[in-house]
PDB file of C-alpha atoms in Angstrom:
ATOM      1  CA  ASP F   1      13.096  -0.195   7.387  1.00 62.00           C
ATOM      2  CA  ALA F   2      12.614   2.823   9.594  1.00 64.00           C
ATOM      3  CA  LYS F   3       9.203   2.822  11.857  1.00 86.00           C
ATOM      4  CA  THR F   4       7.284   6.377  11.060  1.00 93.00           C
ATOM      5  CA  THR F   5       5.381   7.747  13.861  1.00 94.00           C
ATOM      6  CA  GLN F   6       2.185   9.795  12.786  1.00 96.00           C
ATOM      7  CA  PRO F   7      -0.877  11.506  14.652  1.00 97.00           C
ATOM      8  CA  THR F   8      -3.738   9.187  14.760  1.00 96.00           C
ATOM      9  CA  SER F   9      -6.369  11.624  13.068  1.00 97.00           C
ATOM     10  CA  MET F  10      -6.809  15.634  11.764  1.00 97.00           C
ATOM     11  CA  ASP F  11      -9.744  18.183  10.583  1.00 97.00           C
ATOM     12  CA  CYS F  12      -9.120  20.479   8.186  1.00 96.00           C
ATOM     13  CA  ALA F  13     -12.044  22.702   6.933  1.00 97.00           C
ATOM     14  CA  GLU F  14     -12.477  22.898   3.061  1.00 97.00           C
ATOM     15  CA  GLY F  15     -10.185  24.647   1.015  1.00 96.00           C
ATOM     16  CA  ARG F  16      -7.293  25.308   3.569  1.00 97.00           C
ATOM     17  CA  ALA F  17      -4.084  23.720   3.437  1.00 97.00           C
ATOM     18  CA  ALA F  18      -3.720  20.059   4.946  1.00 98.00           C
ATOM     19  CA  ASN F  19      -0.564  20.023   6.809  1.00 98.00           C
ATOM     20  CA  LEU F  20       0.029  16.661   7.718  1.00 98.00           C
ATOM     21  CA  PRO F  21       3.907  15.593   9.874  1.00 97.00           C
ATOM     22  CA  CYS F  22       5.526  12.272  10.665  1.00 97.00           C
ATOM     23  CA  ASN F  23       8.182  11.598  12.473  1.00 96.00           C
ATOM     24  CA  HIS F  24      11.339   8.749  11.566  1.00 94.00           C
ATOM     25  CA  SER F  25      14.088   9.628  13.862  1.00 93.00           C
ATOM     26  CA  THR F  26      15.826   6.224  12.582  1.00 91.00           C
ATOM     27  CA  ILE F  27      15.563   7.003   9.211  1.00 91.00           C
ATOM     28  CA  SER F  28      19.109   6.104   7.295  1.00 87.00           C
ATOM     29  CA  GLY F  29      20.806   7.986   4.606  1.00 86.00           C
ATOM     30  CA  ASN F  30      19.301   5.177   1.976  1.00 84.00           C
ATOM     31  CA  GLU F  31      16.111   5.510   2.784  1.00 88.00           C
ATOM     32  CA  TYR F  32      13.287   7.554   1.371  1.00 90.00           C
ATOM     33  CA  VAL F  33      10.031   8.336   2.761  1.00 93.00           C
ATOM     34  CA  TYR F  34       7.103   8.165   0.571  1.00 93.00           C
ATOM     35  CA  TRP F  35       2.866   9.101   1.282  1.00 96.00           C
ATOM     36  CA  TYR F  36       0.236   6.621   0.468  1.00 96.00           C
ATOM     37  CA  ARG F  37      -3.595   7.074   0.850  1.00 97.00           C
ATOM     38  CA  GLN F  38      -6.546   5.354   1.594  1.00 95.00           C
ATOM     39  CA  ILE F  39      -9.782   6.224   0.832  1.00 94.00           C
ATOM     40  CA  HIS F  40     -12.563   4.273   2.635  1.00 87.00           C
ATOM     41  CA  SER F  41     -12.568   0.666   0.817  1.00 80.00           C
ATOM     42  CA  GLN F  42     -10.523   1.537  -1.705  1.00 89.00           C
ATOM     43  CA  GLY F  43      -6.816   0.809  -2.576  1.00 93.00           C
ATOM     44  CA  PRO F  44      -4.037   2.891  -1.793  1.00 94.00           C
ATOM     45  CA  GLN F  45      -3.218   5.611  -3.848  1.00 95.00           C
ATOM     46  CA  TYR F  46       0.589   6.895  -4.334  1.00 93.00           C
ATOM     47  CA  ILE F  47       1.066  10.811  -3.575  1.00 96.00           C
ATOM     48  CA  ILE F  48       4.825  11.421  -3.563  1.00 94.00           C
ATOM     49  CA  HIS F  49       8.323  10.168  -2.681  1.00 92.00           C
ATOM     50  CA  GLY F  50      11.585  12.125  -1.550  1.00 93.00           C
ATOM     51  CA  LEU F  51      14.862  11.331  -0.145  1.00 92.00           C
ATOM     52  CA  LYS F  52      15.966  14.436   1.229  1.00 90.00           C
ATOM     53  CA  ASN F  53      14.679  17.822  -0.976  1.00 85.00           C
ATOM     54  CA  ASN F  54      11.428  18.702  -1.034  1.00 93.00           C
ATOM     55  CA  GLU F  55       9.265  17.949  -4.002  1.00 95.00           C
ATOM     56  CA  THR F  56       5.998  19.027  -5.300  1.00 96.00           C
ATOM     57  CA  ASN F  57       4.135  17.231  -7.777  1.00 95.00           C
ATOM     58  CA  GLU F  58       0.374  18.197  -9.086  1.00 95.00           C
ATOM     59  CA  MET F  59      -1.021  16.964  -5.353  1.00 94.00           C
ATOM     60  CA  ALA F  60       1.004  17.759  -3.035  1.00 97.00           C
ATOM     61  CA  SER F  61       4.185  18.928  -1.594  1.00 98.00           C
ATOM     62  CA  LEU F  62       6.445  17.448   0.572  1.00 98.00           C
ATOM     63  CA  ILE F  63       8.580  19.042   2.768  1.00 97.00           C
ATOM     64  CA  ILE F  64      11.420  17.070   4.688  1.00 96.00           C
ATOM     65  CA  THR F  65      13.496  18.754   7.589  1.00 96.00           C
ATOM     66  CA  GLU F  66      17.600  19.017   7.062  1.00 94.00           C
ATOM     67  CA  ASP F  67      17.943  16.624   9.322  1.00 94.00           C
ATOM     68  CA  ARG F  68      15.661  14.067   8.011  1.00 94.00           C
ATOM     69  CA  LYS F  69      14.180  12.320  10.586  1.00 95.00           C
ATOM     70  CA  SER F  70      10.484  14.330   9.825  1.00 96.00           C
ATOM     71  CA  SER F  71       8.239  15.657   7.002  1.00 97.00           C
ATOM     72  CA  THR F  72       5.448  17.360   6.446  1.00 97.00           C
ATOM     73  CA  LEU F  73       3.353  16.450   3.559  1.00 98.00           C
ATOM     74  CA  ILE F  74       0.839  19.508   2.396  1.00 98.00           C
ATOM     75  CA  LEU F  75      -2.170  19.376   0.508  1.00 97.00           C
ATOM     76  CA  PRO F  76      -2.378  22.994  -0.405  1.00 96.00           C
ATOM     77  CA  HIS F  77      -6.271  23.251  -0.930  1.00 95.00           C
ATOM     78  CA  ALA F  78      -7.943  19.995   0.865  1.00 96.00           C
ATOM     79  CA  THR F  79     -11.480  19.362  -0.523  1.00 97.00           C
ATOM     80  CA  LEU F  80     -13.613  16.661   0.758  1.00 97.00           C
ATOM     81  CA  ARG F  81     -12.327  14.136  -1.283  1.00 95.00           C
ATOM     82  CA  ASP F  82      -9.773  14.508   0.487  1.00 97.00           C
ATOM     83  CA  THR F  83     -10.772  12.932   3.151  1.00 97.00           C
ATOM     84  CA  ALA F  84      -8.670   9.597   3.718  1.00 97.00           C
ATOM     85  CA  VAL F  85      -5.891   8.015   5.731  1.00 96.00           C
ATOM     86  CA  TYR F  86      -2.914   9.258   4.914  1.00 97.00           C
ATOM     87  CA  TYR F  87       0.326   7.089   5.648  1.00 96.00           C
ATOM     88  CA  CYS F  88       3.591   8.254   5.090  1.00 95.00           C
ATOM     89  CA  ILE F  89       6.882   5.444   4.873  1.00 92.00           C
ATOM     90  CA  VAL F  90       9.876   4.605   5.262  1.00 90.00           C
ATOM     91  CA  ARG F  91      11.389   2.121   2.510  1.00 85.00           C
ATOM     92  CA  ALA F  92      15.073   1.784   1.550  1.00 76.00           C
ATOM     93  CA  SER F  93      16.339   2.256  -2.036  1.00 67.00           C
ATOM     94  CA  SER F  94      17.713  -1.144  -2.724  1.00 66.00           C
ATOM     95  CA  GLY F  95      17.257  -4.345  -1.161  1.00 62.00           C
ATOM     96  CA  SER F  96      15.784  -7.261  -1.169  1.00 58.00           C
ATOM     97  CA  ALA F  97      12.918  -6.580   0.611  1.00 61.00           C
ATOM     98  CA  ARG F  98      11.065  -4.232  -1.893  1.00 69.00           C
ATOM     99  CA  GLN F  99       7.611  -4.803  -0.133  1.00 76.00           C
ATOM    100  CA  LEU F 100       6.072  -1.109   1.686  1.00 83.00           C
ATOM    101  CA  THR F 101       4.991  -1.985   5.571  1.00 84.00           C
ATOM    102  CA  PHE F 102       2.250   0.266   6.111  1.00 88.00           C
ATOM    103  CA  GLY F 103       1.863   2.026   9.814  1.00 88.00           C
ATOM    104  CA  SER F 104      -1.631   3.266  11.406  1.00 89.00           C
ATOM    105  CA  GLY F 105      -1.504   6.275   8.851  1.00 94.00           C
ATOM    106  CA  THR F 106      -3.353   9.403  10.052  1.00 97.00           C
ATOM    107  CA  GLN F 107      -7.051   9.914   9.444  1.00 96.00           C
ATOM    108  CA  LEU F 108      -8.027  13.150   7.527  1.00 98.00           C
ATOM    109  CA  THR F 109     -11.283  14.615   7.624  1.00 98.00           C
ATOM    110  CA  VAL F 110     -11.943  17.692   5.669  1.00 97.00           C
ATOM    111  CA  LEU F 111     -14.585  19.761   6.849  1.00 97.00           C
ATOM    112  CA  PRO F 112     -17.110  21.788   4.718  1.00 95.00           C
TER     113      PRO F 112
ATOM    114  CA  GLU K   1      -4.615   2.756 -19.586  1.00 67.00           C
ATOM    115  CA  ALA K   2      -6.482  -0.311 -17.563  1.00 81.00           C
ATOM    116  CA  GLY K   3      -5.367   0.065 -13.533  1.00 93.00           C
ATOM    117  CA  VAL K   4      -5.221  -3.207 -11.328  1.00 97.00           C
ATOM    118  CA  THR K   5      -7.790  -5.667 -11.877  1.00 97.00           C
ATOM    119  CA  GLN K   6      -8.447  -8.034  -9.146  1.00 98.00           C
ATOM    120  CA  SER K   7     -11.411 -10.571  -9.434  1.00 97.00           C
ATOM    121  CA  PRO K   8     -14.275 -11.340  -7.416  1.00 97.00           C
ATOM    122  CA  THR K   9     -14.710  -8.072  -5.573  1.00 96.00           C
ATOM    123  CA  HIS K  10     -16.706  -9.747  -3.346  1.00 96.00           C
ATOM    124  CA  LEU K  11     -17.081 -13.506  -1.940  1.00 96.00           C
ATOM    125  CA  ILE K  12     -18.323 -15.143   0.730  1.00 98.00           C
ATOM    126  CA  LYS K  13     -16.460 -18.357   2.022  1.00 98.00           C
ATOM    127  CA  THR K  14     -17.380 -20.915   4.436  1.00 97.00           C
ATOM    128  CA  ARG K  15     -14.154 -22.447   7.654  1.00 97.00           C
ATOM    129  CA  GLY K  16     -12.303 -24.535   6.051  1.00 97.00           C
ATOM    130  CA  GLN K  17     -12.926 -23.843   2.365  1.00 98.00           C
ATOM    131  CA  GLN K  18     -10.085 -23.330  -0.178  1.00 98.00           C
ATOM    132  CA  VAL K  19     -10.003 -19.648  -2.197  1.00 98.00           C
ATOM    133  CA  THR K  20      -8.367 -18.391  -5.288  1.00 98.00           C
ATOM    134  CA  LEU K  21      -8.177 -15.007  -5.907  1.00 98.00           C
ATOM    135  CA  ARG K  22      -6.562 -13.043  -9.147  1.00 98.00           C
ATOM    136  CA  CYS K  23      -4.925 -10.022 -10.027  1.00 98.00           C
ATOM    137  CA  SER K  24      -4.412  -8.199 -13.280  1.00 97.00           C
ATOM    138  CA  PRO K  25      -1.600  -5.788 -13.203  1.00 96.00           C
ATOM    139  CA  ILE K  26      -0.720  -2.686 -15.199  1.00 94.00           C
ATOM    140  CA  SER K  27       0.612  -3.650 -19.007  1.00 93.00           C
ATOM    141  CA  GLY K  28       4.519  -4.326 -18.576  1.00 89.00           C
ATOM    142  CA  HIS K  29       4.562  -4.200 -14.674  1.00 91.00           C
ATOM    143  CA  THR K  30       6.338  -7.368 -13.697  1.00 90.00           C
ATOM    144  CA  SER K  31       5.700  -7.255  -9.828  1.00 91.00           C
ATOM    145  CA  VAL K  32       2.614  -7.768  -7.800  1.00 93.00           C
ATOM    146  CA  TYR K  33       2.300  -7.233  -4.787  1.00 93.00           C
ATOM    147  CA  TRP K  34       0.080  -8.915  -1.973  1.00 96.00           C
ATOM    148  CA  TYR K  35      -1.666  -7.310   0.896  1.00 96.00           C
ATOM    149  CA  GLN K  36      -3.879  -8.263   3.567  1.00 96.00           C
ATOM    150  CA  GLN K  37      -6.203  -5.807   4.951  1.00 95.00           C
ATOM    151  CA  ALA K  38      -8.686  -6.478   7.988  1.00 92.00           C
ATOM    152  CA  LEU K  39     -11.530  -5.347   9.306  1.00 85.00           C
ATOM    153  CA  GLY K  40     -10.029  -2.233  11.001  1.00 77.00           C
ATOM    154  CA  LEU K  41      -6.627  -2.561  10.612  1.00 80.00           C
ATOM    155  CA  GLY K  42      -4.022  -1.852   8.482  1.00 85.00           C
ATOM    156  CA  LEU K  43      -2.500  -3.349   5.415  1.00 91.00           C
ATOM    157  CA  GLN K  44      -0.296  -6.218   6.287  1.00 93.00           C
ATOM    158  CA  PHE K  45       2.232  -7.515   3.610  1.00 93.00           C
ATOM    159  CA  LEU K  46       1.592 -11.643   1.941  1.00 95.00           C
ATOM    160  CA  LEU K  47       3.518 -11.548  -0.941  1.00 94.00           C
ATOM    161  CA  TRP K  48       5.940 -10.227  -3.474  1.00 91.00           C
ATOM    162  CA  TYR K  49       6.685 -11.362  -7.014  1.00 92.00           C
ATOM    163  CA  ASP K  50       8.696 -10.470  -9.755  1.00 89.00           C
ATOM    164  CA  GLU K  51       9.522 -12.622 -13.139  1.00 88.00           C
ATOM    165  CA  GLY K  52       7.470 -15.024 -12.002  1.00 91.00           C
ATOM    166  CA  GLU K  53       9.636 -15.587  -9.076  1.00 92.00           C
ATOM    167  CA  GLU K  54       7.996 -15.826  -4.785  1.00 92.00           C
ATOM    168  CA  ARG K  55      10.592 -12.792  -3.753  1.00 89.00           C
ATOM    169  CA  ASN K  56       9.636 -11.827  -0.094  1.00 89.00           C
ATOM    170  CA  ARG K  57       6.874 -13.296   1.833  1.00 92.00           C
ATOM    171  CA  GLY K  58       5.381 -11.383   5.423  1.00 92.00           C
ATOM    172  CA  ASN K  59       4.448 -13.243   8.588  1.00 92.00           C
ATOM    173  CA  PHE K  60       1.630 -15.688   7.178  1.00 95.00           C
ATOM    174  CA  PRO K  61       1.617 -19.228   7.384  1.00 96.00           C
ATOM    175  CA  PRO K  62       2.257 -21.301   4.233  1.00 96.00           C
ATOM    176  CA  ARG K  63      -1.791 -22.182   3.543  1.00 97.00           C
ATOM    177  CA  PHE K  64      -1.309 -18.674   2.310  1.00 98.00           C
ATOM    178  CA  SER K  65       0.417 -19.166  -1.196  1.00 97.00           C
ATOM    179  CA  GLY K  66       0.312 -17.711  -4.577  1.00 96.00           C
ATOM    180  CA  ARG K  67       2.015 -17.562  -8.054  1.00 96.00           C
ATOM    181  CA  GLN K  68       2.723 -14.809 -11.044  1.00 97.00           C
ATOM    182  CA  PHE K  69       2.203 -16.235 -14.274  1.00 97.00           C
ATOM    183  CA  PRO K  70       3.893 -15.945 -17.387  1.00 96.00           C
ATOM    184  CA  ASN K  71       2.164 -12.380 -18.536  1.00 95.00           C
ATOM    185  CA  TYR K  72       2.620 -11.340 -14.671  1.00 95.00           C
ATOM    186  CA  SER K  73      -0.938 -11.988 -13.669  1.00 97.00           C
ATOM    187  CA  SER K  74      -0.746 -13.535  -9.995  1.00 98.00           C
ATOM    188  CA  GLU K  75      -3.462 -16.070  -8.256  1.00 98.00           C
ATOM    189  CA  LEU K  76      -3.705 -15.525  -4.128  1.00 98.00           C
ATOM    190  CA  ASN K  77      -4.292 -18.686  -2.612  1.00 98.00           C
ATOM    191  CA  VAL K  78      -6.124 -19.422   0.829  1.00 98.00           C
ATOM    192  CA  ASN K  79      -6.243 -22.547   2.547  1.00 97.00           C
ATOM    193  CA  ALA K  80      -8.757 -24.109   4.981  1.00 98.00           C
ATOM    194  CA  LEU K  81      -9.810 -20.741   5.951  1.00 98.00           C
ATOM    195  CA  GLU K  82     -10.569 -19.223   8.980  1.00 97.00           C
ATOM    196  CA  LEU K  83     -12.556 -16.969  10.679  1.00 96.00           C
ATOM    197  CA  GLU K  84     -10.177 -14.228  11.252  1.00 95.00           C
ATOM    198  CA  ASP K  85      -9.229 -14.772   7.306  1.00 97.00           C
ATOM    199  CA  SER K  86     -11.959 -11.754   6.769  1.00 97.00           C
ATOM    200  CA  ALA K  87     -10.398  -8.917   5.095  1.00 96.00           C
ATOM    201  CA  LEU K  88     -10.099  -7.120   1.998  1.00 96.00           C
ATOM    202  CA  TYR K  89      -7.208  -8.488  -0.204  1.00 97.00           C
ATOM    203  CA  LEU K  90      -5.050  -5.971  -2.479  1.00 97.00           C
ATOM    204  CA  CYS K  91      -3.180  -6.427  -4.801  1.00 97.00           C
ATOM    205  CA  ALA K  92      -0.360  -3.985  -6.319  1.00 95.00           C
ATOM    206  CA  SER K  93       1.897  -3.581  -8.983  1.00 93.00           C
ATOM    207  CA  SER K  94       4.529  -2.026 -10.263  1.00 89.00           C
ATOM    208  CA  LEU K  95       7.006  -1.257 -13.006  1.00 81.00           C
ATOM    209  CA  ASP K  96      10.547   0.211 -12.194  1.00 67.00           C
ATOM    210  CA  TRP K  97      10.208  -0.040  -8.279  1.00 63.00           C
ATOM    211  CA  ALA K  98      13.577   1.409  -7.640  1.00 62.00           C
ATOM    212  CA  ARG K  99      13.198   4.547  -9.594  1.00 58.00           C
ATOM    213  CA  THR K 100       9.535   5.068  -8.934  1.00 59.00           C
ATOM    214  CA  GLY K 101       8.724   3.520  -5.816  1.00 71.00           C
ATOM    215  CA  GLU K 102       4.781   3.781  -6.681  1.00 84.00           C
ATOM    216  CA  LEU K 103       2.755   0.885  -6.193  1.00 90.00           C
ATOM    217  CA  PHE K 104      -0.440   0.632  -8.280  1.00 93.00           C
ATOM    218  CA  PHE K 105      -3.069  -0.623  -6.234  1.00 95.00           C
ATOM    219  CA  GLY K 106      -6.341  -2.442  -7.237  1.00 96.00           C
ATOM    220  CA  GLU K 107      -9.391  -2.249  -5.292  1.00 95.00           C
ATOM    221  CA  GLY K 108      -9.279  -5.167  -3.543  1.00 96.00           C
ATOM    222  CA  SER K 109     -11.473  -9.009  -3.621  1.00 97.00           C
ATOM    223  CA  ARG K 110     -13.062  -8.805   0.423  1.00 96.00           C
ATOM    224  CA  LEU K 111     -13.795 -11.777   1.830  1.00 97.00           C
ATOM    225  CA  THR K 112     -15.670 -12.983   4.246  1.00 97.00           C
ATOM    226  CA  VAL K 113     -15.755 -16.390   5.855  1.00 97.00           C
ATOM    227  CA  LEU K 114     -18.661 -17.342   7.629  1.00 96.00           C
TER     228      LEU K 114
END
């Protein structure tokens, strides 16, 4: 699976949009981009995933660049409960290794 | 619908002992994944079970083992505990991984080895 690079930490004001970047310059054509988050001492939570089109659900939006070498997770109106470590993961849609490989992620702190 | 449940939530063991952690996946989910998260470190993949078989294994020594039962629940066993085994052990389940790409995680079992 392709490796991802994320900033170590970011701050965001409550009520503003939080934009979390992720670089995955070695991504292959059959690899999806997944985003998870982990609130302190809890199990990770799936947020969203995409292949090449932008995706939106009730939690967030995922913007993938046309060359697919980077993506941005957008939380449109961040709340204090969105403070968490956010993981960007790239994984193939098929193959024997179905586990997710988590990196260090981005610690997002939403400030009041 | 009940989520992924893990037991025990917390436990303390001493070096050299053995521990068994348990995981019940979401009803209908056939795949179970185990991860280790040591304090201040990222999630490290341990084991993946699907339909009762071990499908893949992370870079951990053989004293980490497990199994999946016919009802798809799973156990993680760690023998000859070492201090560095102190960690949060997370279990996740999935149904149609290839389609949804979504893993559902439990809240974990926090193991302390003294």
